[in-house]
PDB file of C-alpha atoms in Angstrom:
ATOM      1  CA  MET R   1       0.010   0.070  -0.058  1.00  0.00           C
ATOM      2  CA  ASP R   2       1.195   3.581  -0.672  1.00  0.00           C
ATOM      3  CA  PRO R   3       2.609   5.200   2.485  1.00  0.00           C
ATOM      4  CA  ARG R   4       0.179   8.114   2.163  1.00  0.00           C
ATOM      5  CA  ALA R   5      -2.797   5.825   1.740  1.00  0.00           C
ATOM      6  CA  GLU R   6      -1.617   3.574   4.567  1.00  0.00           C
ATOM      7  CA  LEU R   7      -1.532   6.696   6.685  1.00  0.00           C
ATOM      8  CA  GLY R   8      -5.130   7.670   5.782  1.00  0.00           C
ATOM      9  CA  ALA R   9      -6.380   4.169   6.856  1.00  0.00           C
ATOM     10  CA  PHE R  10      -4.489   4.229  10.100  1.00  0.00           C
ATOM     11  CA  LEU R  11      -5.683   7.827  10.951  1.00  0.00           C
ATOM     12  CA  ARG R  12      -9.332   6.634  10.061  1.00  0.00           C
ATOM     13  CA  THR R  13      -9.308   3.584  12.293  1.00  0.00           C
ATOM     14  CA  ARG R  14      -7.779   5.589  15.132  1.00  0.00           C
ATOM     15  CA  ARG R  15     -10.640   8.438  14.711  1.00  0.00           C
ATOM     16  CA  ALA R  16     -13.157   5.841  15.090  1.00  0.00           C
ATOM     17  CA  GLN R  17     -11.757   4.128  18.323  1.00  0.00           C
ATOM     18  CA  VAL R  18     -11.445   7.887  20.321  1.00  0.00           C
ATOM     19  CA  ASP R  19     -14.564   8.698  22.318  1.00  0.00           C
ATOM     20  CA  VAL R  20     -15.414  12.221  22.472  1.00  0.00           C
ATOM     21  CA  ALA R  21     -16.432  12.003  26.320  1.00  0.00           C
ATOM     22  CA  ASP R  22     -12.630  11.284  26.582  1.00  0.00           C
ATOM     23  CA  THR R  23     -11.838  14.717  24.954  1.00  0.00           C
ATOM     24  CA  PRO R  24     -11.958  18.293  26.205  1.00  0.00           C
ATOM     25  CA  LEU R  25     -15.091  18.300  23.585  1.00  0.00           C
ATOM     26  CA  ALA R  26     -17.284  16.308  25.882  1.00  0.00           C
ATOM     27  CA  ALA R  27     -19.422  18.720  27.198  1.00  0.00           C
ATOM     28  CA  GLY R  28     -20.539  20.152  23.789  1.00  0.00           C
ATOM     29  CA  ALA R  29     -20.683  17.043  22.127  1.00  0.00           C
ATOM     30  CA  SER R  30     -24.034  15.868  20.777  1.00  0.00           C
ATOM     31  CA  LEU R  31     -25.267  12.254  20.178  1.00  0.00           C
ATOM     32  CA  ARG R  32     -24.093  10.401  17.262  1.00  0.00           C
ATOM     33  CA  ARG R  33     -24.679   7.178  15.297  1.00  0.00           C
ATOM     34  CA  VAL R  34     -21.164   6.645  14.378  1.00  0.00           C
ATOM     35  CA  PRO R  35     -18.676   5.825  17.121  1.00  0.00           C
ATOM     36  CA  GLY R  36     -15.202   8.125  17.380  1.00  0.00           C
ATOM     37  CA  LEU R  37     -14.582  11.634  16.508  1.00  0.00           C
ATOM     38  CA  ARG R  38     -15.388  13.644  13.501  1.00  0.00           C
ATOM     39  CA  ARG R  39     -12.511  14.980  11.390  1.00  0.00           C
ATOM     40  CA  GLU R  40     -13.550  18.575  12.403  1.00  0.00           C
ATOM     41  CA  GLU R  41     -13.100  17.574  16.142  1.00  0.00           C
ATOM     42  CA  VAL R  42      -9.666  15.937  15.344  1.00  0.00           C
ATOM     43  CA  ALA R  43      -8.709  19.042  13.641  1.00  0.00           C
ATOM     44  CA  GLU R  44     -10.059  21.369  16.613  1.00  0.00           C
ATOM     45  CA  LEU R  45      -8.281  19.346  18.960  1.00  0.00           C
ATOM     46  CA  ALA R  46      -5.030  19.284  17.094  1.00  0.00           C
ATOM     47  CA  ALA R  47      -5.381  22.854  16.341  1.00  0.00           C
ATOM     48  CA  ILE R  48      -5.195  22.627  12.687  1.00  0.00           C
ATOM     49  CA  SER R  49      -7.922  23.582   9.983  1.00  0.00           C
ATOM     50  CA  GLU R  50     -10.562  20.805   9.076  1.00  0.00           C
ATOM     51  CA  THR R  51      -9.220  21.244   5.374  1.00  0.00           C
ATOM     52  CA  TYR R  52      -5.642  20.277   6.407  1.00  0.00           C
ATOM     53  CA  TYR R  53      -6.669  17.437   8.529  1.00  0.00           C
ATOM     54  CA  THR R  54      -9.034  16.018   5.717  1.00  0.00           C
ATOM     55  CA  ARG R  55      -6.104  16.303   3.239  1.00  0.00           C
ATOM     56  CA  LEU R  56      -3.886  14.453   5.686  1.00  0.00           C
ATOM     57  CA  GLU R  57      -6.416  11.566   6.180  1.00  0.00           C
ATOM     58  CA  ARG R  58      -6.847  11.275   2.352  1.00  0.00           C
ATOM     59  CA  GLY R  59      -3.437  10.834   1.606  1.00  0.00           C
ATOM     60  CA  ARG R  60      -2.780  14.106   0.017  1.00  0.00           C
ATOM     61  CA  VAL R  61      -0.066  15.458   2.347  1.00  0.00           C
ATOM     62  CA  GLY R  62       3.398  14.283   2.325  1.00  0.00           C
ATOM     63  CA  THR R  63       5.329  16.600   4.466  1.00  0.00           C
ATOM     64  CA  ILE R  64       4.090  17.848   7.905  1.00  0.00           C
ATOM     65  CA  SER R  65       5.595  19.793  10.610  1.00  0.00           C
ATOM     66  CA  ALA R  66       6.721  17.879  14.060  1.00  0.00           C
ATOM     67  CA  ALA R  67       4.329  20.386  15.966  1.00  0.00           C
ATOM     68  CA  ILE R  68       1.321  19.279  13.774  1.00  0.00           C
ATOM     69  CA  LEU R  69       2.337  15.780  14.127  1.00  0.00           C
ATOM     70  CA  ASP R  70       2.358  15.966  17.934  1.00  0.00           C
ATOM     71  CA  GLY R  71      -1.213  17.767  17.664  1.00  0.00           C
ATOM     72  CA  VAL R  72      -2.712  15.005  15.857  1.00  0.00           C
ATOM     73  CA  VAL R  73      -0.998  12.373  18.338  1.00  0.00           C
ATOM     74  CA  SER R  74      -2.510  14.186  21.051  1.00  0.00           C
ATOM     75  CA  ALA R  75      -5.950  14.550  19.540  1.00  0.00           C
ATOM     76  CA  LEU R  76      -6.038  10.763  18.511  1.00  0.00           C
ATOM     77  CA  HIS R  77      -4.541   9.469  21.676  1.00  0.00           C
ATOM     78  CA  LEU R  78      -1.503   7.727  20.262  1.00  0.00           C
ATOM     79  CA  THR R  79       1.131   5.929  21.925  1.00  0.00           C
ATOM     80  CA  ASP R  80       4.935   6.740  21.169  1.00  0.00           C
ATOM     81  CA  GLU R  81       5.010   3.511  19.078  1.00  0.00           C
ATOM     82  CA  GLN R  82       2.016   4.972  16.841  1.00  0.00           C
ATOM     83  CA  ARG R  83       3.573   8.358  16.545  1.00  0.00           C
ATOM     84  CA  ALA R  84       6.665   6.515  15.237  1.00  0.00           C
ATOM     85  CA  TYR R  85       4.639   4.734  12.809  1.00  0.00           C
ATOM     86  CA  VAL R  86       2.831   7.739  11.465  1.00  0.00           C
ATOM     87  CA  ALA R  87       6.169   9.471  11.268  1.00  0.00           C
ATOM     88  CA  SER R  88       7.637   6.758   9.247  1.00  0.00           C
ATOM     89  CA  LEU R  89       4.841   7.367   6.735  1.00  0.00           C
ATOM     90  CA  VAL R  90       5.354  11.069   5.982  1.00  0.00           C
ATOM     91  CA  THR R  91       8.385  13.357   6.024  1.00  0.00           C
ATOM     92  CA  VAL R  92       8.386  15.225   9.456  1.00  0.00           C
ATOM     93  CA  VAL R  93      10.375  18.969   9.568  1.00  0.00           C
ATOM     94  CA  GLY R  94      11.387  19.761  12.537  1.00  0.00           C
ATOM     95  CA  GLU R  95      11.977  16.714  14.836  1.00  0.00           C
ATOM     96  CA  THR R  96      14.224  17.082  17.487  1.00  0.00           C
ATOM     97  CA  GLY R  97      16.845  14.189  18.240  1.00  0.00           C
ATOM     98  CA  PRO R  98      18.148  11.527  15.903  1.00  0.00           C
ATOM     99  CA  ARG R  99      15.573   8.809  14.788  1.00  0.00           C
ATOM    100  CA  GLU R 100      17.053   5.237  15.533  1.00  0.00           C
ATOM    101  CA  GLY R 101      18.845   3.519  12.576  1.00  0.00           C
ATOM    102  CA  GLU R 102      17.976   0.037  11.344  1.00  0.00           C
ATOM    103  CA  ALA R 103      19.315  -2.637  13.651  1.00  0.00           C
ATOM    104  CA  ASP R 104      22.787  -4.286  12.507  1.00  0.00           C
ATOM    105  CA  LEU R 105      23.622  -7.613  14.156  1.00  0.00           C
ATOM    106  CA  GLY R 106      27.289  -7.702  13.277  1.00  0.00           C
ATOM    107  CA  SER R 107      28.759 -10.353  15.836  1.00  0.00           C
ATOM    108  CA  LEU R 108      26.207  -9.567  18.345  1.00  0.00           C
ATOM    109  CA  ALA R 109      24.363 -12.952  17.196  1.00  0.00           C
ATOM    110  CA  GLY R 110      27.387 -15.039  18.487  1.00  0.00           C
ATOM    111  CA  GLN R 111      27.875 -13.300  21.572  1.00  0.00           C
ATOM    112  CA  LEU R 112      24.225 -13.356  22.584  1.00  0.00           C
ATOM    113  CA  SER R 113      24.021 -17.205  21.794  1.00  0.00           C
ATOM    114  CA  GLY R 114      26.950 -17.711  24.445  1.00  0.00           C
ATOM    115  CA  VAL R 115      24.808 -16.111  27.093  1.00  0.00           C
ATOM    116  CA  LEU R 116      21.589 -17.698  26.108  1.00  0.00           C
ATOM    117  CA  ASP R 117      23.290 -21.104  26.667  1.00  0.00           C
ATOM    118  CA  GLN R 118      24.020 -20.204  30.253  1.00  0.00           C
ATOM    119  CA  LEU R 119      20.233 -20.082  30.859  1.00  0.00           C
ATOM    120  CA  THR R 120      19.749 -23.986  31.222  1.00  0.00           C
ATOM    121  CA  ALA R 121      16.411 -23.705  32.840  1.00  0.00           C
ATOM    122  CA  SER R 122      14.669 -21.107  30.840  1.00  0.00           C
ATOM    123  CA  PRO R 123      14.045 -21.173  27.022  1.00  0.00           C
ATOM    124  CA  ALA R 124      15.307 -18.134  25.441  1.00  0.00           C
ATOM    125  CA  TYR R 125      15.807 -16.636  21.921  1.00  0.00           C
ATOM    126  CA  VAL R 126      16.600 -13.534  19.864  1.00  0.00           C
ATOM    127  CA  LEU R 127      14.580 -12.189  17.122  1.00  0.00           C
ATOM    128  CA  ASN R 128      15.625  -9.478  14.614  1.00  0.00           C
ATOM    129  CA  THR R 129      13.093  -6.597  13.365  1.00  0.00           C
ATOM    130  CA  ALA R 130      11.510  -9.117  10.903  1.00  0.00           C
ATOM    131  CA  CYS R 131      11.088 -11.714  13.627  1.00  0.00           C
ATOM    132  CA  ASP R 132      13.718 -14.001  12.341  1.00  0.00           C
ATOM    133  CA  VAL R 133      15.189 -16.281  15.166  1.00  0.00           C
ATOM    134  CA  VAL R 134      18.818 -15.155  14.987  1.00  0.00           C
ATOM    135  CA  ALA R 135      19.767 -17.040  18.066  1.00  0.00           C
ATOM    136  CA  ILE R 136      18.315 -19.454  20.509  1.00  0.00           C
ATOM    137  CA  ASN R 137      19.455 -21.601  23.461  1.00  0.00           C
ATOM    138  CA  PRO R 138      19.206 -25.619  23.620  1.00  0.00           C
ATOM    139  CA  LEU R 139      15.991 -25.553  25.801  1.00  0.00           C
ATOM    140  CA  GLY R 140      14.494 -22.780  23.349  1.00  0.00           C
ATOM    141  CA  ARG R 141      15.242 -24.968  20.617  1.00  0.00           C
ATOM    142  CA  ALA R 142      13.528 -27.886  21.975  1.00  0.00           C
ATOM    143  CA  LEU R 143      10.438 -26.023  22.875  1.00  0.00           C
ATOM    144  CA  TYR R 144      10.352 -24.205  19.621  1.00  0.00           C
ATOM    145  CA  ALA R 145      11.256 -27.051  17.259  1.00  0.00           C
ATOM    146  CA  PRO R 146       8.194 -26.608  14.988  1.00  0.00           C
ATOM    147  CA  VAL R 147       9.022 -22.983  14.560  1.00  0.00           C
ATOM    148  CA  LEU R 148      12.755 -23.814  13.580  1.00  0.00           C
ATOM    149  CA  GLU R 149      11.479 -26.499  11.286  1.00  0.00           C
ATOM    150  CA  GLU R 150       9.435 -24.028   8.966  1.00  0.00           C
ATOM    151  CA  PRO R 151      10.685 -23.666   5.515  1.00  0.00           C
ATOM    152  CA  GLY R 152      11.973 -20.182   6.020  1.00  0.00           C
ATOM    153  CA  GLY R 153      14.365 -21.455   8.760  1.00  0.00           C
ATOM    154  CA  GLY R 154      12.922 -20.204  11.845  1.00  0.00           C
ATOM    155  CA  ASN R 155      10.670 -17.095  11.602  1.00  0.00           C
ATOM    156  CA  THR R 156       7.846 -16.667  14.259  1.00  0.00           C
ATOM    157  CA  LEU R 157       5.609 -15.087  12.060  1.00  0.00           C
ATOM    158  CA  ARG R 158       5.766 -16.994   8.927  1.00  0.00           C
ATOM    159  CA  PHE R 159       5.116 -20.055  11.218  1.00  0.00           C
ATOM    160  CA  ILE R 160       2.168 -18.308  12.912  1.00  0.00           C
ATOM    161  CA  PHE R 161       0.398 -17.433   9.748  1.00  0.00           C
ATOM    162  CA  THR R 162       1.422 -20.224   7.345  1.00  0.00           C
ATOM    163  CA  ASP R 163       2.100 -23.458   9.272  1.00  0.00           C
ATOM    164  CA  PRO R 164      -1.014 -25.387   9.907  1.00  0.00           C
ATOM    165  CA  ARG R 165       0.589 -26.665  13.300  1.00  0.00           C
ATOM    166  CA  ALA R 166       0.639 -23.341  14.758  1.00  0.00           C
ATOM    167  CA  HIS R 167      -2.972 -23.256  15.897  1.00  0.00           C
ATOM    168  CA  ASP R 168      -2.338 -26.154  17.789  1.00  0.00           C
ATOM    169  CA  PHE R 169       0.954 -25.176  19.065  1.00  0.00           C
ATOM    170  CA  TYR R 170      -0.222 -22.255  20.459  1.00  0.00           C
ATOM    171  CA  THR R 171      -2.925 -22.675  23.070  1.00  0.00           C
ATOM    172  CA  ASP R 172      -4.140 -18.548  22.396  1.00  0.00           C
ATOM    173  CA  TRP R 173      -3.204 -18.609  18.783  1.00  0.00           C
ATOM    174  CA  ARG R 174      -4.868 -15.402  18.359  1.00  0.00           C
ATOM    175  CA  SER R 175      -2.885 -13.682  21.000  1.00  0.00           C
ATOM    176  CA  ALA R 176       0.201 -14.888  19.727  1.00  0.00           C
ATOM    177  CA  ALA R 177      -0.646 -13.649  16.274  1.00  0.00           C
ATOM    178  CA  ASP R 178      -1.709 -10.147  17.400  1.00  0.00           C
ATOM    179  CA  GLU R 179       1.221  -9.724  19.341  1.00  0.00           C
ATOM    180  CA  GLY R 180       3.313 -10.761  16.249  1.00  0.00           C
ATOM    181  CA  VAL R 181       1.785  -8.518  13.987  1.00  0.00           C
ATOM    182  CA  GLN R 182       2.023  -5.409  16.363  1.00  0.00           C
ATOM    183  CA  TYR R 183       5.704  -5.760  16.861  1.00  0.00           C
ATOM    184  CA  LEU R 184       6.053  -6.238  13.241  1.00  0.00           C
ATOM    185  CA  ARG R 185       3.966  -2.978  12.661  1.00  0.00           C
ATOM    186  CA  ALA R 186       6.134  -1.159  15.597  1.00  0.00           C
ATOM    187  CA  SER R 187       9.466  -2.637  13.712  1.00  0.00           C
ATOM    188  CA  ARG R 188       8.294  -0.816  10.479  1.00  0.00           C
ATOM    189  CA  ALA R 189       7.545   2.243  12.195  1.00  0.00           C
ATOM    190  CA  ARG R 190      11.232   2.398  13.856  1.00  0.00           C
ATOM    191  CA  TYR R 191      13.012   1.095  10.959  1.00  0.00           C
ATOM    192  CA  PRO R 192      10.920   2.260   7.637  1.00  0.00           C
ATOM    193  CA  GLU R 193      14.024   1.310   5.411  1.00  0.00           C
ATOM    194  CA  ASP R 194      14.533  -2.267   6.805  1.00  0.00           C
ATOM    195  CA  ASP R 195      14.421  -4.359   3.701  1.00  0.00           C
ATOM    196  CA  ALA R 196      13.982  -7.537   5.772  1.00  0.00           C
ATOM    197  CA  VAL R 197      10.832  -5.852   7.508  1.00  0.00           C
ATOM    198  CA  SER R 198       9.367  -5.015   4.114  1.00  0.00           C
ATOM    199  CA  ALA R 199      10.181  -8.452   2.615  1.00  0.00           C
ATOM    200  CA  VAL R 200       8.051 -10.433   5.446  1.00  0.00           C
ATOM    201  CA  ILE R 201       5.103  -7.963   5.440  1.00  0.00           C
ATOM    202  CA  ALA R 202       4.904  -8.376   1.705  1.00  0.00           C
ATOM    203  CA  GLU R 203       5.235 -12.037   1.881  1.00  0.00           C
ATOM    204  CA  LEU R 204       2.694 -12.837   4.813  1.00  0.00           C
ATOM    205  CA  HIS R 205       0.149 -10.291   3.108  1.00  0.00           C
ATOM    206  CA  GLY R 206       0.089 -12.165   0.032  1.00  0.00           C
ATOM    207  CA  ALA R 207       0.129 -15.590   1.760  1.00  0.00           C
ATOM    208  CA  SER R 208      -2.383 -15.068   4.529  1.00  0.00           C
ATOM    209  CA  GLU R 209      -5.828 -13.679   4.823  1.00  0.00           C
ATOM    210  CA  GLU R 210      -5.435 -14.007   8.488  1.00  0.00           C
ATOM    211  CA  PHE R 211      -2.314 -11.602   8.238  1.00  0.00           C
ATOM    212  CA  ARG R 212      -4.080  -9.379   6.109  1.00  0.00           C
ATOM    213  CA  ARG R 213      -6.874  -8.951   8.600  1.00  0.00           C
ATOM    214  CA  ALA R 214      -4.652  -8.475  11.621  1.00  0.00           C
ATOM    215  CA  TRP R 215      -2.373  -6.249   9.623  1.00  0.00           C
ATOM    216  CA  ASP R 216      -5.499  -3.941   8.490  1.00  0.00           C
ATOM    217  CA  THR R 217      -6.261  -3.237  12.116  1.00  0.00           C
ATOM    218  CA  TYR R 218      -3.518  -0.746  12.440  1.00  0.00           C
ATOM    219  CA  GLU R 219      -2.299  -1.675  15.865  1.00  0.00           C
ATOM    220  CA  VAL R 220       0.842  -0.726  16.996  1.00  0.00           C
ATOM    221  CA  HIS R 221       2.349  -1.869  20.149  1.00  0.00           C
ATOM    222  CA  TYR R 222       5.348  -3.653  21.672  1.00  0.00           C
ATOM    223  CA  GLN R 223       4.552  -6.022  24.646  1.00  0.00           C
ATOM    224  CA  GLY R 224       7.458  -6.106  27.121  1.00  0.00           C
ATOM    225  CA  SER R 225       5.803  -9.052  28.906  1.00  0.00           C
ATOM    226  CA  GLY R 226       3.023 -11.412  29.152  1.00  0.00           C
ATOM    227  CA  ASP R 227       1.783 -15.039  29.435  1.00  0.00           C
ATOM    228  CA  ARG R 228       1.971 -17.544  26.562  1.00  0.00           C
ATOM    229  CA  GLY R 229       0.558 -21.146  26.271  1.00  0.00           C
ATOM    230  CA  ILE R 230       2.355 -23.829  24.123  1.00  0.00           C
ATOM    231  CA  ARG R 231       1.688 -27.362  23.647  1.00  0.00           C
ATOM    232  CA  HIS R 232       4.583 -29.536  23.517  1.00  0.00           C
ATOM    233  CA  GLU R 233       4.513 -32.811  21.709  1.00  0.00           C
ATOM    234  CA  GLN R 234       6.670 -34.382  24.381  1.00  0.00           C
ATOM    235  CA  VAL R 235       5.845 -32.726  27.671  1.00  0.00           C
ATOM    236  CA  GLY R 236       2.342 -31.547  27.243  1.00  0.00           C
ATOM    237  CA  GLU R 237       0.719 -28.131  27.930  1.00  0.00           C
ATOM    238  CA  LEU R 238       3.231 -25.220  29.301  1.00  0.00           C
ATOM    239  CA  ALA R 239       1.708 -22.207  30.845  1.00  0.00           C
ATOM    240  CA  LEU R 240       4.382 -19.818  30.439  1.00  0.00           C
ATOM    241  CA  SER R 241       5.539 -16.058  31.553  1.00  0.00           C
ATOM    242  CA  PHE R 242       7.714 -14.119  29.175  1.00  0.00           C
ATOM    243  CA  VAL R 243       9.782 -10.931  29.077  1.00  0.00           C
ATOM    244  CA  ASN R 244      10.954  -8.988  26.004  1.00  0.00           C
ATOM    245  CA  LEU R 245      14.475  -7.360  26.469  1.00  0.00           C
ATOM    246  CA  GLU R 246      16.249  -4.968  23.949  1.00  0.00           C
ATOM    247  CA  ILE R 247      19.771  -4.035  23.997  1.00  0.00           C
ATOM    248  CA  PRO R 248      20.356  -0.147  23.858  1.00  0.00           C
ATOM    249  CA  GLU R 249      23.079  -0.472  21.448  1.00  0.00           C
ATOM    250  CA  ARG R 250      21.393  -2.670  19.226  1.00  0.00           C
ATOM    251  CA  PRO R 251      17.787  -1.242  18.946  1.00  0.00           C
ATOM    252  CA  GLY R 252      15.508  -3.687  17.135  1.00  0.00           C
ATOM    253  CA  ILE R 253      17.135  -6.742  18.625  1.00  0.00           C
ATOM    254  CA  ARG R 254      14.607  -8.491  21.035  1.00  0.00           C
ATOM    255  CA  ILE R 255      15.594 -11.212  23.434  1.00  0.00           C
ATOM    256  CA  THR R 256      12.605 -13.160  24.767  1.00  0.00           C
ATOM    257  CA  VAL R 257      13.186 -15.345  27.928  1.00  0.00           C
ATOM    258  CA  TYR R 258      10.292 -17.709  29.178  1.00  0.00           C
ATOM    259  CA  SER R 259       9.684 -18.908  32.793  1.00  0.00           C
ATOM    260  CA  ALA R 260       7.149 -21.441  34.231  1.00  0.00           C
ATOM    261  CA  ALA R 261       4.004 -20.066  35.728  1.00  0.00           C
ATOM    262  CA  GLY R 262       2.934 -22.561  37.965  1.00  0.00           C
ATOM    263  CA  GLU R 263       4.202 -25.847  39.518  1.00  0.00           C
ATOM    264  CA  THR R 264       2.939 -28.216  36.899  1.00  0.00           C
ATOM    265  CA  THR R 265       4.916 -26.243  34.093  1.00  0.00           C
ATOM    266  CA  ALA R 266       7.778 -25.805  36.202  1.00  0.00           C
ATOM    267  CA  GLN R 267       8.037 -29.849  36.336  1.00  0.00           C
ATOM    268  CA  ARG R 268       7.439 -30.260  32.763  1.00  0.00           C
ATOM    269  CA  LEU R 269      10.063 -27.730  31.599  1.00  0.00           C
ATOM    270  CA  ALA R 270      12.646 -29.421  33.907  1.00  0.00           C
ATOM    271  CA  ALA R 271      11.616 -32.851  32.477  1.00  0.00           C
ATOM    272  CA  LEU R 272      12.280 -31.117  29.101  1.00  0.00           C
ATOM    273  CA  ALA R 273      15.679 -29.670  29.862  1.00  0.00           C
ATOM    274  CA  ALA R 274      16.879 -32.909  31.298  1.00  0.00           C
ATOM    275  CA  GLU R 275      15.880 -34.596  27.983  1.00  0.00           C
ATOM    276  CA  VAL R 276      17.919 -31.773  26.315  1.00  0.00           C
ATOM    277  CA  VAL R 277      20.982 -32.620  28.545  1.00  0.00           C
ATOM    278  CA  ARG R 278      20.724 -36.225  27.941  1.00  0.00           C
ATOM    279  CA  SER R 279      20.265 -35.759  24.106  1.00  0.00           C
ATOM    280  CA  ALA R 280      23.431 -33.348  23.716  1.00  0.00           C
ATOM    281  CA  PRO R 281      26.545 -34.907  22.411  1.00  0.00           C
ATOM    282  CA  SER R 282      29.142 -35.608  25.094  1.00  0.00           C
ATOM    283  CA  ALA R 283      32.481 -33.508  24.804  1.00  0.00           C
ATOM    284  CA  GLU R 284      34.307 -36.613  24.029  1.00  0.00           C
ATOM    285  CA  SER R 285      32.157 -37.438  21.089  1.00  0.00           C
ATOM    286  CA  ALA R 286      32.082 -34.137  19.650  1.00  0.00           C
ATOM    287  CA  ALA R 287      35.658 -33.755  19.807  1.00  0.00           C
ATOM    288  CA  SER R 288      35.887 -37.375  18.247  1.00  0.00           C
ATOM    289  CA  ALA R 289      33.433 -36.054  15.378  1.00  0.00           C
ATOM    290  CA  GLN R 290      35.431 -33.250  14.810  1.00  0.00           C
ATOM    291  CA  SER R 291      39.002 -35.159  14.418  1.00  0.00           C
ATOM    292  CA  ALA R 292      37.054 -37.564  12.103  1.00  0.00           C
ATOM    293  CA  GLU R 293      36.557 -34.745   9.639  1.00  0.00           C
TER     294      GLU R 293
END
């Protein structure tokens, strides 16, 4: 979709979700059949003309000032992530401070792998901006085996939207799907020139009607923590809590660490970890295999 058309669609969905009762216009607002704000109300709250806002919503404005952007953000109650998304679709004049650049892994993946391997009791992995798994510890590999086996080589969103196993793998598939799409849209906002992000959006938009529906909600959100249910073919259903961490020096690289939410899952996760240790090659056999090569 053309960025200006995408901006218009986003603004319309946000406008429809703002209750006039939650704005300074509440006292003089009349009853309405359609929920949300009217264009003239957004314009008044943003301190711009109705004509200008209408042009913005119709995709006829390609450059705006930071002050106007902030006015629209305030009027529509947008989050910082949603502001960044809007800013990625137009040229903003007068921004203060540099925008974050595209994430660059460099040698970071190897360094993180060493750190993750020390987390023997917690599944953990690293995703890039496009939701590719770039590093994962042994317990995470055992937990996420179906994801890593998908044809793309380990993209969580590709697995969710194109692999039939995903609906059984996640106990709440919709929650996992929505979180993934919202993270991808946040990545698009923060790194509009990231080719990997653009490529996976285009791929999934063409391959999955469910992705298209989720993408067209225009939700932009980064979830720092939460709960996730996973069905593992070996140890059964797991109730997990997760936390997402970012590295300030490498924006866009996300570390996800899982922990057990409850005693039953703790026991099952421990059983899976024990199986990982049992199935791992010993140092002697690994050395023998290397010398044989």
